[in-house]
Amino acid sequence: MMTWLLIILGILVVLFIILLVTKIKIEMTYKHNIDDDLLKVDVYLWWMRVYAFEAPLIKLNDDSPAIIVEEEENLAGSKSKKDKKITIQTIIHDIHLAERWIRHIVGLNRIVRRFLRHIHFYKFDWYSEVGVGDAAFTGSVAGVVWSLKGSIVGLVGNHVKMHKMPNLSVTPHFQAVVSHTYFSCMFTFRIGHAIFVGLLIVRHWKRRPKWTQDHQAWRNRNM
């Protein structure tokens, strides 16, 4: 009986190690054509597609440049007023709490960047066609789009590993109103790296400063 337990335990350990070193491949595609948008995401594990997501994005309202969102809010119906005393000590304490939050966010940023170093991009295509009906204005818009793409690609390239040069293009249409975009990328990472970073994020989040509790406790001590 003990031998079978050791065999089962050994098999589970081997399977867990295999899982840790297994790569996940994600393919993402976004298409935009005037008012028609489509986002598609496919996740592959061991060359098999294990998850697929495809949906149109939220469209803007036809009557105004805004997204219509229905929001329901329930209020308690009671209001309370109280005097707030602000002193030099209060300001100094609030500054210290803000510094703690900044250090916490910086630490989280380091954890995310550590994970990004393990992401490998094998495809990054981004093609756009723009036109606003005015030649001069279209040229300016095309320049802004080129600048934006360059900044995004530079930011991504500084944090992940690019195995292929990105394919970028911006085609201006000087005599027509055009808004077309096609974006496609494919990247991989190991499950073990994702699990490790996930555990670091959970531990880091549990150590976040409790602004409300700390602030109230300090006030109670100084009242």
mmCIF file of C-alpha atoms in Angstrom:
data_model
loop_
_atom_site.group_PDB
_atom_site.id
_atom_site.type_symbol
_atom_site.label_atom_id
_atom_site.label_comp_id
_atom_site.label_asym_id
_atom_site.label_seq_id
_atom_site.Cartn_x
_atom_site.Cartn_y
_atom_site.Cartn_z
ATOM 1 C CA MET A 1 0.000 0.000 0.000
ATOM 2 C CA MET A 2 2.824 2.391 0.870
ATOM 3 C CA THR A 3 4.469 1.657 -2.471
ATOM 4 C CA TRP A 4 1.329 2.636 -4.386
ATOM 5 C CA LEU A 5 1.048 5.877 -2.440
ATOM 6 C CA LEU A 6 4.656 6.742 -3.290
ATOM 7 C CA ILE A 7 4.036 5.929 -6.969
ATOM 8 C CA ILE A 8 0.912 8.123 -7.053
ATOM 9 C CA LEU A 9 2.740 10.920 -5.237
ATOM 10 C CA GLY A 10 5.641 10.672 -7.681
ATOM 11 C CA ILE A 11 3.274 10.829 -10.657
ATOM 12 C CA LEU A 12 1.552 13.897 -9.217
ATOM 13 C CA VAL A 13 4.900 15.614 -8.642
ATOM 14 C CA VAL A 14 5.985 14.872 -12.213
ATOM 15 C CA LEU A 15 2.677 16.156 -13.602
ATOM 16 C CA PHE A 16 2.985 19.297 -11.511
ATOM 17 C CA ILE A 17 6.521 19.943 -12.778
ATOM 18 C CA ILE A 18 5.358 19.402 -16.364
ATOM 19 C CA LEU A 19 2.534 21.852 -15.765
ATOM 20 C CA LEU A 20 4.938 24.462 -14.412
ATOM 21 C CA VAL A 21 7.190 24.343 -17.477
ATOM 22 C CA THR A 22 4.286 24.156 -19.946
ATOM 23 C CA LYS A 23 3.887 27.163 -22.207
ATOM 24 C CA ILE A 24 0.620 28.959 -22.835
ATOM 25 C CA LYS A 25 0.166 30.582 -26.231
ATOM 26 C CA ILE A 26 -2.253 33.463 -26.652
ATOM 27 C CA GLU A 27 -3.351 34.843 -30.008
ATOM 28 C CA MET A 28 -5.187 38.152 -30.010
ATOM 29 C CA THR A 29 -6.845 39.896 -32.944
ATOM 30 C CA TYR A 30 -8.658 43.204 -33.058
ATOM 31 C CA LYS A 31 -10.409 44.584 -36.137
ATOM 32 C CA HIS A 32 -11.955 48.030 -36.475
ATOM 33 C CA ASN A 33 -13.842 49.246 -39.524
ATOM 34 C CA ILE A 34 -15.731 52.528 -38.994
ATOM 35 C CA ASP A 35 -18.420 51.416 -36.484
ATOM 36 C CA ASP A 36 -17.699 47.687 -36.707
ATOM 37 C CA ASP A 37 -15.359 46.345 -34.029
ATOM 38 C CA LEU A 38 -14.350 42.792 -33.228
ATOM 39 C CA LEU A 39 -12.013 41.425 -30.556
ATOM 40 C CA LYS A 40 -10.916 37.787 -30.652
ATOM 41 C CA VAL A 41 -8.701 35.925 -28.170
ATOM 42 C CA ASP A 42 -7.564 32.295 -28.446
ATOM 43 C CA VAL A 43 -5.631 30.449 -25.743
ATOM 44 C CA TYR A 44 -3.617 27.340 -26.607
ATOM 45 C CA LEU A 45 -2.189 24.707 -24.281
ATOM 46 C CA TRP A 46 -0.094 21.850 -25.694
ATOM 47 C CA TRP A 47 -1.057 22.915 -29.235
ATOM 48 C CA MET A 48 -4.754 22.623 -28.375
ATOM 49 C CA ARG A 49 -7.125 25.552 -28.169
ATOM 50 C CA VAL A 50 -8.506 25.461 -24.653
ATOM 51 C CA TYR A 51 -10.258 28.831 -24.582
ATOM 52 C CA ALA A 52 -11.732 31.161 -27.171
ATOM 53 C CA PHE A 53 -13.312 34.570 -26.753
ATOM 54 C CA GLU A 54 -14.926 36.584 -29.522
ATOM 55 C CA ALA A 55 -17.159 39.591 -29.115
ATOM 56 C CA PRO A 56 -17.843 43.015 -30.607
ATOM 57 C CA LEU A 57 -16.741 45.922 -28.467
ATOM 58 C CA ILE A 58 -19.095 48.482 -26.977
ATOM 59 C CA LYS A 59 -20.194 51.006 -29.552
ATOM 60 C CA LEU A 60 -20.563 54.697 -29.077
ATOM 61 C CA ASN A 61 -23.906 56.415 -28.969
ATOM 62 C CA ASP A 62 -25.002 57.683 -32.372
ATOM 63 C CA ASP A 63 -26.293 60.978 -30.960
ATOM 64 C CA SER A 64 -23.215 61.928 -28.919
ATOM 65 C CA PRO A 65 -19.579 60.853 -28.518
ATOM 66 C CA ALA A 66 -20.266 58.871 -25.374
ATOM 67 C CA ILE A 67 -21.017 55.333 -24.240
ATOM 68 C CA ILE A 68 -24.476 54.780 -22.829
ATOM 69 C CA VAL A 69 -24.271 53.077 -19.447
ATOM 70 C CA GLU A 70 -27.307 52.271 -17.319
ATOM 71 C CA GLU A 71 -26.425 52.684 -13.704
ATOM 72 C CA GLU A 72 -28.590 52.006 -10.670
ATOM 73 C CA GLU A 73 -27.672 53.474 -7.340
ATOM 74 C CA ASN A 74 -29.318 52.955 -3.956
ATOM 75 C CA LEU A 75 -28.743 55.568 -1.259
ATOM 76 C CA ALA A 76 -29.261 55.071 2.435
ATOM 77 C CA GLY A 77 -31.176 58.340 2.637
ATOM 78 C CA SER A 78 -29.301 59.578 5.696
ATOM 79 C CA LYS A 79 -26.714 62.312 5.946
ATOM 80 C CA SER A 80 -24.300 63.088 8.722
ATOM 81 C CA LYS A 81 -22.127 66.058 9.457
ATOM 82 C CA LYS A 82 -19.123 66.355 11.685
ATOM 83 C CA ASP A 83 -16.340 68.798 12.165
ATOM 84 C CA LYS A 84 -12.920 67.850 10.876
ATOM 85 C CA LYS A 85 -9.905 69.151 12.675
ATOM 86 C CA ILE A 86 -6.782 69.546 10.553
ATOM 87 C CA THR A 87 -3.447 70.081 12.251
ATOM 88 C CA ILE A 88 0.203 69.944 11.249
ATOM 89 C CA GLN A 89 0.428 66.469 12.770
ATOM 90 C CA THR A 90 -2.550 65.343 10.678
ATOM 91 C CA ILE A 91 -0.963 66.579 7.477
ATOM 92 C CA ILE A 92 2.374 64.904 8.285
ATOM 93 C CA HIS A 93 0.599 61.626 9.071
ATOM 94 C CA ASP A 94 -1.324 61.740 5.777
ATOM 95 C CA ILE A 95 1.912 62.353 3.879
ATOM 96 C CA HIS A 96 3.494 59.285 5.513
ATOM 97 C CA LEU A 97 0.482 57.158 4.542
ATOM 98 C CA ALA A 98 0.697 58.433 0.948
ATOM 99 C CA GLU A 99 4.398 57.520 0.844
ATOM 100 C CA ARG A 100 3.566 53.994 2.029
ATOM 101 C CA TRP A 101 0.990 53.620 -0.757
ATOM 102 C CA ILE A 102 3.471 54.857 -3.346
ATOM 103 C CA ARG A 103 6.068 52.326 -2.181
ATOM 104 C CA HIS A 104 3.403 49.623 -2.336
ATOM 105 C CA ILE A 105 2.467 50.509 -5.933
ATOM 106 C CA VAL A 106 6.142 50.647 -6.963
ATOM 107 C CA GLY A 107 6.663 47.186 -5.477
ATOM 108 C CA LEU A 108 3.692 45.822 -7.414
ATOM 109 C CA ASN A 109 5.064 47.383 -10.582
ATOM 110 C CA ARG A 110 8.355 45.536 -10.043
ATOM 111 C CA ILE A 111 6.527 42.222 -9.693
ATOM 112 C CA VAL A 112 4.592 42.800 -12.941
ATOM 113 C CA ARG A 113 7.768 43.789 -14.782
ATOM 114 C CA ARG A 114 9.432 40.609 -13.536
ATOM 115 C CA PHE A 115 6.646 38.592 -15.159
ATOM 116 C CA LEU A 116 6.769 40.622 -18.385
ATOM 117 C CA ARG A 117 10.414 39.615 -18.858
ATOM 118 C CA HIS A 118 9.212 36.034 -19.307
ATOM 119 C CA ILE A 119 6.695 36.877 -22.039
ATOM 120 C CA HIS A 120 7.859 36.100 -25.595
ATOM 121 C CA PHE A 121 6.232 37.852 -28.550
ATOM 122 C CA TYR A 122 6.413 36.012 -31.878
ATOM 123 C CA LYS A 123 3.968 38.209 -33.780
ATOM 124 C CA PHE A 124 3.014 41.865 -33.580
ATOM 125 C CA ASP A 125 1.146 43.296 -36.575
ATOM 126 C CA TRP A 126 -0.648 46.631 -36.496
ATOM 127 C CA TYR A 127 -2.055 48.152 -39.680
ATOM 128 C CA SER A 128 -4.168 51.295 -39.844
ATOM 129 C CA GLU A 129 -5.876 53.420 -42.479
ATOM 130 C CA VAL A 130 -6.995 56.932 -41.560
ATOM 131 C CA GLY A 131 -8.743 59.735 -43.369
ATOM 132 C CA VAL A 132 -10.824 62.701 -42.246
ATOM 133 C CA GLY A 133 -11.748 64.190 -45.605
ATOM 134 C CA ASP A 134 -9.192 67.022 -45.378
ATOM 135 C CA ALA A 135 -5.699 66.433 -46.785
ATOM 136 C CA ALA A 136 -3.798 68.631 -44.342
ATOM 137 C CA PHE A 137 -5.653 67.394 -41.280
ATOM 138 C CA THR A 138 -5.326 63.783 -42.450
ATOM 139 C CA GLY A 139 -1.556 64.184 -42.622
ATOM 140 C CA SER A 140 -1.473 65.474 -39.044
ATOM 141 C CA VAL A 141 -3.672 62.638 -37.805
ATOM 142 C CA ALA A 142 -1.508 60.069 -39.572
ATOM 143 C CA GLY A 143 1.581 61.535 -37.898
ATOM 144 C CA VAL A 144 -0.048 61.305 -34.477
ATOM 145 C CA VAL A 145 -1.039 57.681 -35.112
ATOM 146 C CA TRP A 146 2.524 56.841 -36.168
ATOM 147 C CA SER A 147 3.884 58.486 -33.026
ATOM 148 C CA LEU A 148 1.408 56.634 -30.817
ATOM 149 C CA LYS A 149 2.259 53.285 -32.384
ATOM 150 C CA GLY A 150 5.974 53.906 -31.998
ATOM 151 C CA SER A 151 5.569 54.776 -28.325
ATOM 152 C CA ILE A 152 3.467 51.694 -27.601
ATOM 153 C CA VAL A 153 5.822 49.341 -29.454
ATOM 154 C CA GLY A 154 8.814 50.890 -27.699
ATOM 155 C CA LEU A 155 7.162 50.463 -24.307
ATOM 156 C CA VAL A 156 6.234 46.847 -25.006
ATOM 157 C CA GLY A 157 9.657 46.044 -26.441
ATOM 158 C CA ASN A 158 11.409 47.367 -23.334
ATOM 159 C CA HIS A 159 9.568 44.935 -21.041
ATOM 160 C CA VAL A 160 9.031 41.750 -23.081
ATOM 161 C CA LYS A 161 11.147 39.654 -25.443
ATOM 162 C CA MET A 162 10.448 40.309 -29.099
ATOM 163 C CA HIS A 163 11.474 37.443 -31.404
ATOM 164 C CA LYS A 164 10.230 39.185 -34.532
ATOM 165 C CA MET A 165 10.224 42.791 -35.605
ATOM 166 C CA PRO A 166 6.785 44.386 -35.350
ATOM 167 C CA ASN A 167 4.978 45.099 -38.597
ATOM 168 C CA LEU A 168 3.478 48.573 -38.493
ATOM 169 C CA SER A 169 1.833 50.706 -41.131
ATOM 170 C CA VAL A 170 -0.321 53.815 -41.348
ATOM 171 C CA THR A 171 -2.004 54.507 -44.685
ATOM 172 C CA PRO A 172 -3.497 58.012 -45.051
ATOM 173 C CA HIS A 173 -6.562 58.609 -47.243
ATOM 174 C CA PHE A 174 -6.488 62.299 -48.080
ATOM 175 C CA GLN A 175 -9.826 62.564 -49.902
ATOM 176 C CA ALA A 176 -12.075 60.261 -47.875
ATOM 177 C CA VAL A 177 -13.240 59.581 -44.351
ATOM 178 C CA VAL A 178 -11.634 56.279 -43.373
ATOM 179 C CA SER A 179 -11.061 54.547 -40.064
ATOM 180 C CA HIS A 180 -9.671 51.029 -40.383
ATOM 181 C CA THR A 181 -7.429 49.146 -37.957
ATOM 182 C CA TYR A 182 -6.151 45.597 -37.831
ATOM 183 C CA PHE A 183 -4.090 44.391 -34.869
ATOM 184 C CA SER A 184 -2.806 40.875 -34.341
ATOM 185 C CA CYS A 185 -0.278 39.490 -31.872
ATOM 186 C CA MET A 186 0.866 36.138 -30.535
ATOM 187 C CA PHE A 187 2.829 35.635 -27.324
ATOM 188 C CA THR A 188 3.730 32.834 -24.926
ATOM 189 C CA PHE A 189 4.682 32.392 -21.281
ATOM 190 C CA ARG A 190 5.144 29.485 -18.898
ATOM 191 C CA ILE A 191 2.442 28.556 -16.400
ATOM 192 C CA GLY A 192 5.056 28.339 -13.650
ATOM 193 C CA HIS A 193 6.027 31.984 -14.091
ATOM 194 C CA ALA A 194 2.368 33.047 -13.999
ATOM 195 C CA ILE A 195 1.720 31.058 -10.800
ATOM 196 C CA PHE A 196 4.847 32.423 -9.112
ATOM 197 C CA VAL A 197 3.999 36.027 -9.990
ATOM 198 C CA GLY A 198 0.385 35.476 -8.935
ATOM 199 C CA LEU A 199 1.540 34.323 -5.488
ATOM 200 C CA LEU A 200 3.829 37.355 -5.208
ATOM 201 C CA ILE A 201 0.972 39.689 -6.097
ATOM 202 C CA VAL A 202 -1.313 38.088 -3.480
ATOM 203 C CA ARG A 203 1.369 38.372 -0.798
ATOM 204 C CA HIS A 204 2.158 41.932 -1.816
ATOM 205 C CA TRP A 205 -1.531 42.908 -1.784
ATOM 206 C CA LYS A 206 -2.021 41.523 1.712
ATOM 207 C CA ARG A 207 0.745 43.833 2.899
ATOM 208 C CA ARG A 208 -0.902 46.935 1.457
ATOM 209 C CA PRO A 209 -1.304 49.805 3.904
ATOM 210 C CA LYS A 210 -4.778 50.083 5.418
ATOM 211 C CA TRP A 211 -5.390 53.801 4.913
ATOM 212 C CA THR A 212 -8.775 53.986 6.681
ATOM 213 C CA GLN A 213 -7.863 51.793 9.634
ATOM 214 C CA ASP A 214 -4.447 53.331 10.204
ATOM 215 C CA HIS A 215 -5.808 56.819 9.798
ATOM 216 C CA GLN A 216 -8.679 56.247 12.243
ATOM 217 C CA ALA A 217 -6.422 54.570 14.817
ATOM 218 C CA TRP A 218 -3.976 57.473 14.632
ATOM 219 C CA ARG A 219 -6.777 59.997 15.070
ATOM 220 C CA ASN A 220 -8.153 58.115 18.064
ATOM 221 C CA ARG A 221 -4.759 58.225 19.718
ATOM 222 C CA ASN A 222 -4.398 61.950 19.108
ATOM 223 C CA MET A 223 -7.863 63.136 20.029
#
